[in-house]
JSON list of N, CA and C in Angstrom, two decimals:
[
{"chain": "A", "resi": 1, "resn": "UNK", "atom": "N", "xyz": [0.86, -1.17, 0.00]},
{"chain": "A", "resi": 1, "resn": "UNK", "atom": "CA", "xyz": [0.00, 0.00, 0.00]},
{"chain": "A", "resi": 1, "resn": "UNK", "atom": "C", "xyz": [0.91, 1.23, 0.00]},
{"chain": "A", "resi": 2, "resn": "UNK", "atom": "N", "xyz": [0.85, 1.88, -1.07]},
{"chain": "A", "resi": 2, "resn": "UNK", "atom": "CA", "xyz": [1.88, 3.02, -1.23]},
{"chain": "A", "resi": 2, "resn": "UNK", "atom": "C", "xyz": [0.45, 4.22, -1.02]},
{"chain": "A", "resi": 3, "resn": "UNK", "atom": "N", "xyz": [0.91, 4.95, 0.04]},
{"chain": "A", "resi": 3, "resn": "UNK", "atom": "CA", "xyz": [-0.40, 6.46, 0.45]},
{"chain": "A", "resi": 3, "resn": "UNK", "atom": "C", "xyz": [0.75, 7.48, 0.29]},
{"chain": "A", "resi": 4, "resn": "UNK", "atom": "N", "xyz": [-0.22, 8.75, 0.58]},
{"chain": "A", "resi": 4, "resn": "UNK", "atom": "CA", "xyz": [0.04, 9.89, 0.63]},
{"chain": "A", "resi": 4, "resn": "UNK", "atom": "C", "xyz": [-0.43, 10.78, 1.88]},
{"chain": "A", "resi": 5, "resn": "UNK", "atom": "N", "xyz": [-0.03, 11.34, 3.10]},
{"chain": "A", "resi": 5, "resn": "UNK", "atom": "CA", "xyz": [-1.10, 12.27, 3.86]},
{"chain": "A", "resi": 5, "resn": "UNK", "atom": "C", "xyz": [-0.14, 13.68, 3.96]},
{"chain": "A", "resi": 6, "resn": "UNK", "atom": "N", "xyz": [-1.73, 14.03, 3.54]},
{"chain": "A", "resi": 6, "resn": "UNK", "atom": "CA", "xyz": [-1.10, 15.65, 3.58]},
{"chain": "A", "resi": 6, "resn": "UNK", "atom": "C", "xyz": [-2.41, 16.52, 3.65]},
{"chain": "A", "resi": 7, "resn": "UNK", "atom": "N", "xyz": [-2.08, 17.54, 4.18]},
{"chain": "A", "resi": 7, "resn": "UNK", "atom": "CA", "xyz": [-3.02, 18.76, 4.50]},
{"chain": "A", "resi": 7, "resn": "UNK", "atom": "C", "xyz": [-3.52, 18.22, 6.11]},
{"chain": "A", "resi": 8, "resn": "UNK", "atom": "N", "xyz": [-2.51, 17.17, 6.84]},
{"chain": "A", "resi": 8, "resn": "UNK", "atom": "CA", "xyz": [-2.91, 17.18, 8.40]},
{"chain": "A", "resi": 8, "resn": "UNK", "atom": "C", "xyz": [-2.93, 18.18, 8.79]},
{"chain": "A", "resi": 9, "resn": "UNK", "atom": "N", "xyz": [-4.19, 17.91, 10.04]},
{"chain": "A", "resi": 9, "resn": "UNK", "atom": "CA", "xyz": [-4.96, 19.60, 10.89]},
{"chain": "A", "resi": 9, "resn": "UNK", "atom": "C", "xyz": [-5.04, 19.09, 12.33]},
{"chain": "A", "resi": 10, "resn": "UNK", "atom": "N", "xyz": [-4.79, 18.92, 13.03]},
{"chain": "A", "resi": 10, "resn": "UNK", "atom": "CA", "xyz": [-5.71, 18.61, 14.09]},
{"chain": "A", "resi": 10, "resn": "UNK", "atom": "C", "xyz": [-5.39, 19.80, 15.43]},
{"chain": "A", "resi": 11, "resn": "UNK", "atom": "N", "xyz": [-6.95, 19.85, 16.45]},
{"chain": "A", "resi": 11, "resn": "UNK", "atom": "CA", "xyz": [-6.97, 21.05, 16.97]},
{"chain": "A", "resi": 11, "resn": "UNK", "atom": "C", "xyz": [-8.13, 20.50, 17.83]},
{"chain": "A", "resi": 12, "resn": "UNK", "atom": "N", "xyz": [-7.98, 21.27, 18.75]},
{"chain": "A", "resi": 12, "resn": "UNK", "atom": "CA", "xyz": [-8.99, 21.38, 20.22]},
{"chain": "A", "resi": 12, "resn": "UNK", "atom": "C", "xyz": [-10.04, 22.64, 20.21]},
{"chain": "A", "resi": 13, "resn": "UNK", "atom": "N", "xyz": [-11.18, 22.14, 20.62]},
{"chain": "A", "resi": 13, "resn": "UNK", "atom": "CA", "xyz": [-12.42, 23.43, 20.62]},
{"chain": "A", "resi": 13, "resn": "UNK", "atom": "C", "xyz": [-11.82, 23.96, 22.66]},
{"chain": "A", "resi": 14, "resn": "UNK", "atom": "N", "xyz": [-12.57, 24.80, 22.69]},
{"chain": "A", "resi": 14, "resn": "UNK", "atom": "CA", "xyz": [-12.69, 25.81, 23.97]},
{"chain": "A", "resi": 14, "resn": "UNK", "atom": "C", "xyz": [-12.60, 24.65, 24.92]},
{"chain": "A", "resi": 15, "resn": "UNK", "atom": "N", "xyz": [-14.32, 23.66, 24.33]},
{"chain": "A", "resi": 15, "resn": "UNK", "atom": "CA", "xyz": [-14.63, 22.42, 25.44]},
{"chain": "A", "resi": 15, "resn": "UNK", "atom": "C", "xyz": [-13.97, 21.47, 25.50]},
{"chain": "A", "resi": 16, "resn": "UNK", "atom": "N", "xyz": [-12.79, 21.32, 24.75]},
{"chain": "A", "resi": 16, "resn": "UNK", "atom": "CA", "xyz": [-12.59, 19.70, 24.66]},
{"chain": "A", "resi": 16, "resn": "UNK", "atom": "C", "xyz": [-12.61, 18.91, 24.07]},
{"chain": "A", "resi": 17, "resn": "UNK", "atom": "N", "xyz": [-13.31, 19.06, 22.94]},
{"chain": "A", "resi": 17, "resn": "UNK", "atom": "CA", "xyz": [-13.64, 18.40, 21.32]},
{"chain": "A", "resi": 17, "resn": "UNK", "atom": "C", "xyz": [-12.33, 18.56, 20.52]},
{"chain": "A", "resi": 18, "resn": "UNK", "atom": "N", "xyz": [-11.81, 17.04, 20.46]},
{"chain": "A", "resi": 18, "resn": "UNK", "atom": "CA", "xyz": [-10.37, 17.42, 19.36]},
{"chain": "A", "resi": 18, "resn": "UNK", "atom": "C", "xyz": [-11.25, 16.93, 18.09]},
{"chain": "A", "resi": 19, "resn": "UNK", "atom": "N", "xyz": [-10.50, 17.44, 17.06]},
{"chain": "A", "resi": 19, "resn": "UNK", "atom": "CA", "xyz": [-10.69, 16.95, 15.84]},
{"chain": "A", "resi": 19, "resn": "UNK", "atom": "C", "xyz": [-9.46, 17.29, 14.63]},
{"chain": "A", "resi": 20, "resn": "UNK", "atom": "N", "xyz": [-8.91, 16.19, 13.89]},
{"chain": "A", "resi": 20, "resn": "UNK", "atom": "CA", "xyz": [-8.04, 15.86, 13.05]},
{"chain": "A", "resi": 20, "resn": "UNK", "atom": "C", "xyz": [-8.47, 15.76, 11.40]},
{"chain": "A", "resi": 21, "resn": "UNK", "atom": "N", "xyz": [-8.53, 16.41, 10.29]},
{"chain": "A", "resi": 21, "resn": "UNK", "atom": "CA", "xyz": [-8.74, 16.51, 9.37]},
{"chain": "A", "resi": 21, "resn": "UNK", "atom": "C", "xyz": [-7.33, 16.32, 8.26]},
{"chain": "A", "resi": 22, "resn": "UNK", "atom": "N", "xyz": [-7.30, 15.66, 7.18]},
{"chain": "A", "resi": 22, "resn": "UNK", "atom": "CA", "xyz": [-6.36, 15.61, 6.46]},
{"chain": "A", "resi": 22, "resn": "UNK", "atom": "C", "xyz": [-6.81, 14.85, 5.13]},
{"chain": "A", "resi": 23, "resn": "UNK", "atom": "N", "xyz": [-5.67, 14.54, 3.94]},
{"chain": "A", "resi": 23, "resn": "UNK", "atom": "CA", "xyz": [-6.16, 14.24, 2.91]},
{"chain": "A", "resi": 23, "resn": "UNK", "atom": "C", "xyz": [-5.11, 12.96, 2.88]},
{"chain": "A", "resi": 24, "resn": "UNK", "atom": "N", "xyz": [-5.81, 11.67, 2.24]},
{"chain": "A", "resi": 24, "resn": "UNK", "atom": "CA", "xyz": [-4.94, 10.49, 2.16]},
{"chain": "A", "resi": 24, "resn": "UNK", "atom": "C", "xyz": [-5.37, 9.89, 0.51]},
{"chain": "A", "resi": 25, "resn": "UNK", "atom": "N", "xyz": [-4.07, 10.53, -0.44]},
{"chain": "A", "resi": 25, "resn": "UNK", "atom": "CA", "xyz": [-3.57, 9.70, -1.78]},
{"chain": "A", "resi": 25, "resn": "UNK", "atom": "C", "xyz": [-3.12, 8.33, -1.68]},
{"chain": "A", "resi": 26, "resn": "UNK", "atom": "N", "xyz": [-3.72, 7.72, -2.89]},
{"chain": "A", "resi": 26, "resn": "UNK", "atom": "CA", "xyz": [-3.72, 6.20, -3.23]},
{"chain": "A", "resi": 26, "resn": "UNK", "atom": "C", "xyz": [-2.37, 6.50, -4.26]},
{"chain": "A", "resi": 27, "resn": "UNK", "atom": "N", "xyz": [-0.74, 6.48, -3.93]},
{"chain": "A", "resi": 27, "resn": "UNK", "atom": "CA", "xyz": [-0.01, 6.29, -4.51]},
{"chain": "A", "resi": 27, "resn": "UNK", "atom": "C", "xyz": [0.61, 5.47, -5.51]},
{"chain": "A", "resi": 28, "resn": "UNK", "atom": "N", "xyz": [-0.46, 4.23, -5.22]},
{"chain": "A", "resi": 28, "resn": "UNK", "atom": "CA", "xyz": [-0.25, 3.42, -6.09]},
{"chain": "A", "resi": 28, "resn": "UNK", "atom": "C", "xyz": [-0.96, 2.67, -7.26]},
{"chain": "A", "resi": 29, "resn": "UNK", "atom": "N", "xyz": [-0.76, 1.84, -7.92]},
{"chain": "A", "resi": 29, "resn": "UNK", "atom": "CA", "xyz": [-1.56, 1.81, -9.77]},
{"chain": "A", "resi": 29, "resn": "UNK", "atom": "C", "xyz": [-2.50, 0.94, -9.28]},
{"chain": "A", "resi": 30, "resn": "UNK", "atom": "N", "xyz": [-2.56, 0.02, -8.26]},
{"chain": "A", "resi": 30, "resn": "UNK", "atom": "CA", "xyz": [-4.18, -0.14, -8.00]},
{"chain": "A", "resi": 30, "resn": "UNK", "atom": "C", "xyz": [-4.84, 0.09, -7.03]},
{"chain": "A", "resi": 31, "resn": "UNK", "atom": "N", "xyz": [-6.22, 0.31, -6.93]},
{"chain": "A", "resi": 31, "resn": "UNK", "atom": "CA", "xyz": [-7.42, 0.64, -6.00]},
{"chain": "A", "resi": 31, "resn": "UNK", "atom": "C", "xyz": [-6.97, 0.29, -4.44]},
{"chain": "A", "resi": 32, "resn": "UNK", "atom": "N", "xyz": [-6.83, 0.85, -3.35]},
{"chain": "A", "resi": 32, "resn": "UNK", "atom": "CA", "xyz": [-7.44, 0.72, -2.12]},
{"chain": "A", "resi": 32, "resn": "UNK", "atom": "C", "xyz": [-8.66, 0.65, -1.47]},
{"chain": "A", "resi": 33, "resn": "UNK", "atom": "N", "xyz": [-8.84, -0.40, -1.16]},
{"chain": "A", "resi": 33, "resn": "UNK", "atom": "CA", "xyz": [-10.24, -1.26, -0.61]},
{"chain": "A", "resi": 33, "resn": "UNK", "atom": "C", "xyz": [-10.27, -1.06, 0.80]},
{"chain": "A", "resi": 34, "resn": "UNK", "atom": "N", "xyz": [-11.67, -0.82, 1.63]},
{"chain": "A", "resi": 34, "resn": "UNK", "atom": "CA", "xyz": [-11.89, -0.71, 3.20]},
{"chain": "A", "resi": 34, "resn": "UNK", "atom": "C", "xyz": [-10.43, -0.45, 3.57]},
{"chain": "A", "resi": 35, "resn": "UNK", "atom": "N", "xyz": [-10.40, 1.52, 3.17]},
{"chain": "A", "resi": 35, "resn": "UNK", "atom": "CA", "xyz": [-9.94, 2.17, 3.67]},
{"chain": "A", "resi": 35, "resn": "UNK", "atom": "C", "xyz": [-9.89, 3.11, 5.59]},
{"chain": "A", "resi": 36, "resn": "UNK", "atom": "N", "xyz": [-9.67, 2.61, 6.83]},
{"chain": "A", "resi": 36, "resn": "UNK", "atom": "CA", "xyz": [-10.06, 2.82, 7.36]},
{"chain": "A", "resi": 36, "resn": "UNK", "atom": "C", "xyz": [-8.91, 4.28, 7.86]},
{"chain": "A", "resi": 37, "resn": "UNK", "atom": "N", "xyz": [-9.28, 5.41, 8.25]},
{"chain": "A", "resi": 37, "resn": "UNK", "atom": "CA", "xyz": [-7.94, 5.96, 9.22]},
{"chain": "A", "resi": 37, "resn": "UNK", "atom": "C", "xyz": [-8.47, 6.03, 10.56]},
{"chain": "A", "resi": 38, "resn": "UNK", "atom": "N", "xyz": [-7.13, 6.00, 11.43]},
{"chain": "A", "resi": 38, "resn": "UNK", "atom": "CA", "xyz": [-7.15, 5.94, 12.64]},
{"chain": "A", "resi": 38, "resn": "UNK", "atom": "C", "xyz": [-5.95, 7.08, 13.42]},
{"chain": "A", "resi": 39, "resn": "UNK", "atom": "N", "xyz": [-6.48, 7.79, 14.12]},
{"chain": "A", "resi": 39, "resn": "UNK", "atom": "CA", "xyz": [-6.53, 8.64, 14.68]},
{"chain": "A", "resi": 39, "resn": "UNK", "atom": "C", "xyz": [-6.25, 8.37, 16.53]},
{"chain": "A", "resi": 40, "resn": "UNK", "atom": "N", "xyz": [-4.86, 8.54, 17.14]},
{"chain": "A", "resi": 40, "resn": "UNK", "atom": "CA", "xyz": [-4.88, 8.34, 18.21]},
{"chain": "A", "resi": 40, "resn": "UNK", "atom": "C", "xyz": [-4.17, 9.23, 18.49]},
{"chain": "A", "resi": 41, "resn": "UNK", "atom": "N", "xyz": [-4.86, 9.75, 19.72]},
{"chain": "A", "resi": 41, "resn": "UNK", "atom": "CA", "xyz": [-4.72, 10.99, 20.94]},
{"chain": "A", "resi": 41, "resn": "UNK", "atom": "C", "xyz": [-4.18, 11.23, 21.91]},
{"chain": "A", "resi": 42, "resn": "UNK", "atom": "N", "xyz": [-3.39, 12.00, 22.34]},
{"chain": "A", "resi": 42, "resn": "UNK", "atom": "CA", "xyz": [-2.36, 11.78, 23.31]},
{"chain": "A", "resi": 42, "resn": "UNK", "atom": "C", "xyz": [-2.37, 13.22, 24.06]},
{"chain": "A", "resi": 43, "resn": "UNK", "atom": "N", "xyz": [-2.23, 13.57, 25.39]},
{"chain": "A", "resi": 43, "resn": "UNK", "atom": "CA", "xyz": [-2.39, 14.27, 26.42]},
{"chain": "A", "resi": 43, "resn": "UNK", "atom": "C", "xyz": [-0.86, 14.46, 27.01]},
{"chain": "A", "resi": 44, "resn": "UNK", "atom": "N", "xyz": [0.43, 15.03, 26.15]},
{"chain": "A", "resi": 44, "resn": "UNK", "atom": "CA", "xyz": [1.43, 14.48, 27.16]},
{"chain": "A", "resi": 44, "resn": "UNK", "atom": "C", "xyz": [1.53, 13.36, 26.21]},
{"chain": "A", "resi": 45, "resn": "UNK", "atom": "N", "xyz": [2.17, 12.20, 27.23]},
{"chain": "A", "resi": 45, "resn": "UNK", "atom": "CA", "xyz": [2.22, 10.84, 27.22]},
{"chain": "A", "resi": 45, "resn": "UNK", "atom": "C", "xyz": [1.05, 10.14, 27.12]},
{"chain": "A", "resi": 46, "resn": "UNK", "atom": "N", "xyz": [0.64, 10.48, 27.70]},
{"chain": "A", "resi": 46, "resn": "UNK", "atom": "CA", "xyz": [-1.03, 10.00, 28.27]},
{"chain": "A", "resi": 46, "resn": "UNK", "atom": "C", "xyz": [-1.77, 9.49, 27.17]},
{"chain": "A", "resi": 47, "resn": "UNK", "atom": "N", "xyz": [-2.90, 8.42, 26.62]},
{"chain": "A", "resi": 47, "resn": "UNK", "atom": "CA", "xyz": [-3.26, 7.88, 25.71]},
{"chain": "A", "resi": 47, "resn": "UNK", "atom": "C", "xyz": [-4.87, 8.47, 25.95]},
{"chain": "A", "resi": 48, "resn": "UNK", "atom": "N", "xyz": [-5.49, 9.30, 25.15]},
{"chain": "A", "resi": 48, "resn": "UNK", "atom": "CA", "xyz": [-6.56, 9.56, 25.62]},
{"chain": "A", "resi": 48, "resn": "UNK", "atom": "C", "xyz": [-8.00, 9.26, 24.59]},
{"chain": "A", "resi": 49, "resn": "UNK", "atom": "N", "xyz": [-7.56, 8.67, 23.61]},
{"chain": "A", "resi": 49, "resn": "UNK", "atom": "CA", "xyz": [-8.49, 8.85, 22.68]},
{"chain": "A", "resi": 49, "resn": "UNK", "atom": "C", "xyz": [-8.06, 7.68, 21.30]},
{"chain": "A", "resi": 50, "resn": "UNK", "atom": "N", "xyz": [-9.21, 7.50, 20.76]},
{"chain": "A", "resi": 50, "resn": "UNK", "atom": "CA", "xyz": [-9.04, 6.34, 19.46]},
{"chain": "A", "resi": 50, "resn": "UNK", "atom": "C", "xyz": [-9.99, 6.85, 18.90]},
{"chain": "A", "resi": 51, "resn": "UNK", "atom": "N", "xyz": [-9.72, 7.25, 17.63]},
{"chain": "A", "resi": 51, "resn": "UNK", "atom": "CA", "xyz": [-10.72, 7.36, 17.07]},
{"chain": "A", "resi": 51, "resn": "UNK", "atom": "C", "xyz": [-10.96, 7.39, 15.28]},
{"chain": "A", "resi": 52, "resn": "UNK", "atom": "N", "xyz": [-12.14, 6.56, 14.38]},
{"chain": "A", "resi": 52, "resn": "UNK", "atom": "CA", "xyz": [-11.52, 6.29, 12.83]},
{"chain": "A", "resi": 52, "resn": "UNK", "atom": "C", "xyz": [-12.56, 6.98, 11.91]},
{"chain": "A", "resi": 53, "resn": "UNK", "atom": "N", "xyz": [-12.28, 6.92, 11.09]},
{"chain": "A", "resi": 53, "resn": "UNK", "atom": "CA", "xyz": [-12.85, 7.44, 10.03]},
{"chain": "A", "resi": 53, "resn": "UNK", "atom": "C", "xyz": [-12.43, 6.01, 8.93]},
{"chain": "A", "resi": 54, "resn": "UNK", "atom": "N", "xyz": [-14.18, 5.91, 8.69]},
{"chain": "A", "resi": 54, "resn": "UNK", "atom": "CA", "xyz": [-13.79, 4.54, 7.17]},
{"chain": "A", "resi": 54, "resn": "UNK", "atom": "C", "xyz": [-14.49, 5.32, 5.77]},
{"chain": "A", "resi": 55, "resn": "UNK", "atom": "N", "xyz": [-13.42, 5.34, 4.74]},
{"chain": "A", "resi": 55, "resn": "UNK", "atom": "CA", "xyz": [-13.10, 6.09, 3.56]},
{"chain": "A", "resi": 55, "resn": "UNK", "atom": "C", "xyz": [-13.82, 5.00, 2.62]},
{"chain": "A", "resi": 56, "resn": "UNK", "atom": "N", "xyz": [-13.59, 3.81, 2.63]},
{"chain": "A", "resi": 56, "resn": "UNK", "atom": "CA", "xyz": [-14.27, 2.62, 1.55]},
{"chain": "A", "resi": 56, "resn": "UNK", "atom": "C", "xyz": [-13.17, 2.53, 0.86]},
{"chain": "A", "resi": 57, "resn": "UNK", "atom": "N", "xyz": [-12.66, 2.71, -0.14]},
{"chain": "A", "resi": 57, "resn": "UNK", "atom": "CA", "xyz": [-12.45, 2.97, -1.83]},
{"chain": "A", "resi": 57, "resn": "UNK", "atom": "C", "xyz": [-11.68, 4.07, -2.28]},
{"chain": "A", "resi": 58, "resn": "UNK", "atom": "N", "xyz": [-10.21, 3.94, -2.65]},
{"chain": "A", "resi": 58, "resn": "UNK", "atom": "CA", "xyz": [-9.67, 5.23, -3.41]},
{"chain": "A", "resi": 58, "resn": "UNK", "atom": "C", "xyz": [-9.23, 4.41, -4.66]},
{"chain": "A", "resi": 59, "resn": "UNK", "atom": "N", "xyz": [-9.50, 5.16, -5.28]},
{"chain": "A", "resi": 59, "resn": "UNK", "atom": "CA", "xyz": [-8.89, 4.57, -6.56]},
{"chain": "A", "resi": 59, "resn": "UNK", "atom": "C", "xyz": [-8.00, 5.61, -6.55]},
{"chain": "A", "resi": 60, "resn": "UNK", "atom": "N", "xyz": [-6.85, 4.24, -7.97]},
{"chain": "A", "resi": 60, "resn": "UNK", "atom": "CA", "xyz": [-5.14, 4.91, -8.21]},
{"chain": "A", "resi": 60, "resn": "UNK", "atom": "C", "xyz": [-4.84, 5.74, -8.31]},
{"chain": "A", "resi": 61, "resn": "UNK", "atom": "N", "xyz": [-4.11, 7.03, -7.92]},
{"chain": "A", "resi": 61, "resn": "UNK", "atom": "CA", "xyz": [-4.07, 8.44, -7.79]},
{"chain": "A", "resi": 61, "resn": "UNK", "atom": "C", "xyz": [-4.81, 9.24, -7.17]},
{"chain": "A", "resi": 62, "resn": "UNK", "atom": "N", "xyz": [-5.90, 9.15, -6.62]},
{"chain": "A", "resi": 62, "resn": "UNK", "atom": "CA", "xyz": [-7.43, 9.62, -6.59]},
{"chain": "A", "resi": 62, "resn": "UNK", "atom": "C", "xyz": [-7.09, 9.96, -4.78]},
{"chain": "A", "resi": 63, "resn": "UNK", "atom": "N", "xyz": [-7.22, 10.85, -4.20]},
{"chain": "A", "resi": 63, "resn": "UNK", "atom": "CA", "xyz": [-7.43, 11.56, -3.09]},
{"chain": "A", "resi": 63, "resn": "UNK", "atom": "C", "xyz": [-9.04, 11.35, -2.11]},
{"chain": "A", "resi": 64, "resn": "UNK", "atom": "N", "xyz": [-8.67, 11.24, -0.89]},
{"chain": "A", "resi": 64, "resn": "UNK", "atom": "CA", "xyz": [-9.84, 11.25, -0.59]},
{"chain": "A", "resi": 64, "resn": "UNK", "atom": "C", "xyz": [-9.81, 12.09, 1.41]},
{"chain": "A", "resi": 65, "resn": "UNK", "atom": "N", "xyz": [-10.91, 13.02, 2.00]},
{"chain": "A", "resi": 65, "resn": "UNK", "atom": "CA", "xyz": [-10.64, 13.64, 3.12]},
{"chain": "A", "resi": 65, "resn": "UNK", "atom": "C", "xyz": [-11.20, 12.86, 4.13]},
{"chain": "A", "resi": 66, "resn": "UNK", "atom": "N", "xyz": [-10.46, 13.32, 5.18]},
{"chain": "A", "resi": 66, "resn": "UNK", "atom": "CA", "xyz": [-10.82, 12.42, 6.66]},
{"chain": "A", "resi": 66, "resn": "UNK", "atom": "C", "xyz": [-10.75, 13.63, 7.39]},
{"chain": "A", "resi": 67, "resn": "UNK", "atom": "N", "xyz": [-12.46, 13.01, 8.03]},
{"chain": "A", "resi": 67, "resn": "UNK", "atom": "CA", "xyz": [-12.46, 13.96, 9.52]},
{"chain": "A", "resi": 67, "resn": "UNK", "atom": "C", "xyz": [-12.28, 12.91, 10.73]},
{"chain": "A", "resi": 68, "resn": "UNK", "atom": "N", "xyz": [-12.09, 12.96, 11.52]},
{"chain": "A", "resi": 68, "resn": "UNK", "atom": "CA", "xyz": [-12.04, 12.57, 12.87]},
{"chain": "A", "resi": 68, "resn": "UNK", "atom": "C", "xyz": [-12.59, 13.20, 13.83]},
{"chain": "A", "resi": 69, "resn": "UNK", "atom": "N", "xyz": [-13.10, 13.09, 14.49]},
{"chain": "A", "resi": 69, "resn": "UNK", "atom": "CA", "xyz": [-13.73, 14.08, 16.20]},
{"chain": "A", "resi": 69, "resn": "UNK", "atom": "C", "xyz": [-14.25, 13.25, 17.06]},
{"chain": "A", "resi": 70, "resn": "UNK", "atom": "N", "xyz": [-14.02, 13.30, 18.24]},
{"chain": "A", "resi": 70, "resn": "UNK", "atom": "CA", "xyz": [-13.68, 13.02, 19.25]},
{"chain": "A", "resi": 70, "resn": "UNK", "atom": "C", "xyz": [-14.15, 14.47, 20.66]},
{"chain": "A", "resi": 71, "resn": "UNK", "atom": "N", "xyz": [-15.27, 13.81, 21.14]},
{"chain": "A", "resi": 71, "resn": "UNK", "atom": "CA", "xyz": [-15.83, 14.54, 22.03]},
{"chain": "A", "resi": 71, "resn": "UNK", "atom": "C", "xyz": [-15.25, 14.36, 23.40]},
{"chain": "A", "resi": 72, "resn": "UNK", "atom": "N", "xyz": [-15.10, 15.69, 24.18]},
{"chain": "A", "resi": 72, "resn": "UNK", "atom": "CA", "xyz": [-14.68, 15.60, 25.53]},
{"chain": "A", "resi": 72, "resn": "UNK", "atom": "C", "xyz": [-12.87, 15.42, 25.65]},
{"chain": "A", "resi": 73, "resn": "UNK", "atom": "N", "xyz": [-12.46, 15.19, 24.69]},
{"chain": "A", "resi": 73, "resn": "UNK", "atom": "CA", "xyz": [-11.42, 14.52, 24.38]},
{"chain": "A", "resi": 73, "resn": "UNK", "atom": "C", "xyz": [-10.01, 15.53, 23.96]},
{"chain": "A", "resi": 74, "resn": "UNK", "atom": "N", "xyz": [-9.18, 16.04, 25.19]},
{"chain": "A", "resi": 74, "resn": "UNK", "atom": "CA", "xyz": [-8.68, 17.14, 25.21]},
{"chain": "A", "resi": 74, "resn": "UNK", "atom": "C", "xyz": [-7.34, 16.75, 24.36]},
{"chain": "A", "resi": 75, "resn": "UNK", "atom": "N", "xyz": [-6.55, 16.97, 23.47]},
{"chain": "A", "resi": 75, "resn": "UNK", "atom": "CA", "xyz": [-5.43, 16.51, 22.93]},
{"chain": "A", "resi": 75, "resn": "UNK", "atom": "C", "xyz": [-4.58, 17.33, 22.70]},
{"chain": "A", "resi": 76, "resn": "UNK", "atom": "N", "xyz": [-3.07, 16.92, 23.30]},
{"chain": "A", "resi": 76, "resn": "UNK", "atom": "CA", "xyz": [-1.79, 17.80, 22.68]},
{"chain": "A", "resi": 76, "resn": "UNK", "atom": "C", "xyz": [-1.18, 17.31, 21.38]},
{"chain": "A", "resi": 77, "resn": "UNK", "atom": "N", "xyz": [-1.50, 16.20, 21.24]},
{"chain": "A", "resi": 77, "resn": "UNK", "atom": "CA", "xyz": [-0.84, 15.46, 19.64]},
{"chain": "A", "resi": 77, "resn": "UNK", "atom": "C", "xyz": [-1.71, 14.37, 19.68]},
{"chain": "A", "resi": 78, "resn": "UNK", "atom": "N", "xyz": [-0.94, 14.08, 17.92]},
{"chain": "A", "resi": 78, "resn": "UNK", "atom": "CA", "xyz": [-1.70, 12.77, 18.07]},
{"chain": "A", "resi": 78, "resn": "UNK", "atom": "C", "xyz": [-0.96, 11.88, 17.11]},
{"chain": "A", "resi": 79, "resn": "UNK", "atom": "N", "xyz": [-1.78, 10.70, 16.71]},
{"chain": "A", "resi": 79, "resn": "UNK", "atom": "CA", "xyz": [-0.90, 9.94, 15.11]},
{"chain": "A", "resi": 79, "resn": "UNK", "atom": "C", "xyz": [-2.11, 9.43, 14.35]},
{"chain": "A", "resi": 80, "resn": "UNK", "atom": "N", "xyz": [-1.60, 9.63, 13.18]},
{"chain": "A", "resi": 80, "resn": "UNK", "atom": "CA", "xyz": [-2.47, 8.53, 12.10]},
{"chain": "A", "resi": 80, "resn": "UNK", "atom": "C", "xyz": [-1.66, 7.57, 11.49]},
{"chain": "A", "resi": 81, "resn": "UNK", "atom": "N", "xyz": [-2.68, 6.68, 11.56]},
{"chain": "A", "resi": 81, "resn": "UNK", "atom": "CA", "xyz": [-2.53, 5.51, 10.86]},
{"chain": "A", "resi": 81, "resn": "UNK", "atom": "C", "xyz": [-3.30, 5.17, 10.19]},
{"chain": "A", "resi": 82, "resn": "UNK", "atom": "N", "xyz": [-3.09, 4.73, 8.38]},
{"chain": "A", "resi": 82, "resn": "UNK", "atom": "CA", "xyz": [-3.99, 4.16, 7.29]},
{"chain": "A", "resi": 82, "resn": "UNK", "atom": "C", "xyz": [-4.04, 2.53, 7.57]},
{"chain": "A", "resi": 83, "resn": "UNK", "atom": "N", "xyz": [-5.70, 2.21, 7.54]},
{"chain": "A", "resi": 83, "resn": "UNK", "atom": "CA", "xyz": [-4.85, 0.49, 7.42]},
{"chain": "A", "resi": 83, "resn": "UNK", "atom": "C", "xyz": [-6.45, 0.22, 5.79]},
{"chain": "A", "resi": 84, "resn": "UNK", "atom": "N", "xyz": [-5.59, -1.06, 5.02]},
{"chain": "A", "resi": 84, "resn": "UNK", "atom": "CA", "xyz": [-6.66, -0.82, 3.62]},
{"chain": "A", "resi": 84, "resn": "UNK", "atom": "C", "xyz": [-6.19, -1.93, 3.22]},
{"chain": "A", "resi": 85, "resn": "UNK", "atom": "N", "xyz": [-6.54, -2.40, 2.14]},
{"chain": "A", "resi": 85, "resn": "UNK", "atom": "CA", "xyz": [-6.44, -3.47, 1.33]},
{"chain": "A", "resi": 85, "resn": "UNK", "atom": "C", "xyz": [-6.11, -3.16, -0.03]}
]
């Protein structure tokens, strides 16, 4: 699985609501199948949050956006991870 991520965002509301937005390219010449991203949250060290977004389907070259959000859920960083077929 050859990807692409780019245009990562992620950010905290006033209350507590994180949310992670970004764009994930299908780098390679065939289709990606049950595309899921995953999104984990971190406080510090601290593990505070999991959370995915399922995309389905990118076809070869073809771009596709992920939101993530996560209520209550205060975050200083985080990571993504693509997992697909």
């Amino acid at each position: 699985m050859s990807i692409e991520i780019s245009g990562l965002n992620g950010t905290c509301s006033n209350d507590g609501d994180a949310k992670v937005v970004g764009l994930v390219t299908n780098k390679d010449s065939a289709p990606l199948r049950n595309v899921t991203i995953e999104v984990t949250m971190f406080d510090g060290d601290t593990l505070v949050g999991v959370s995915e977004d399922y995309i389905d389907n990118i076809p070869p070259g073809a771009r596709r956006a992920f939101e993530v959000t996560e209520w209550d859920c205060w975050m200083s960083r985080f990571e993504v991870q693509v997992y697909g077929e």
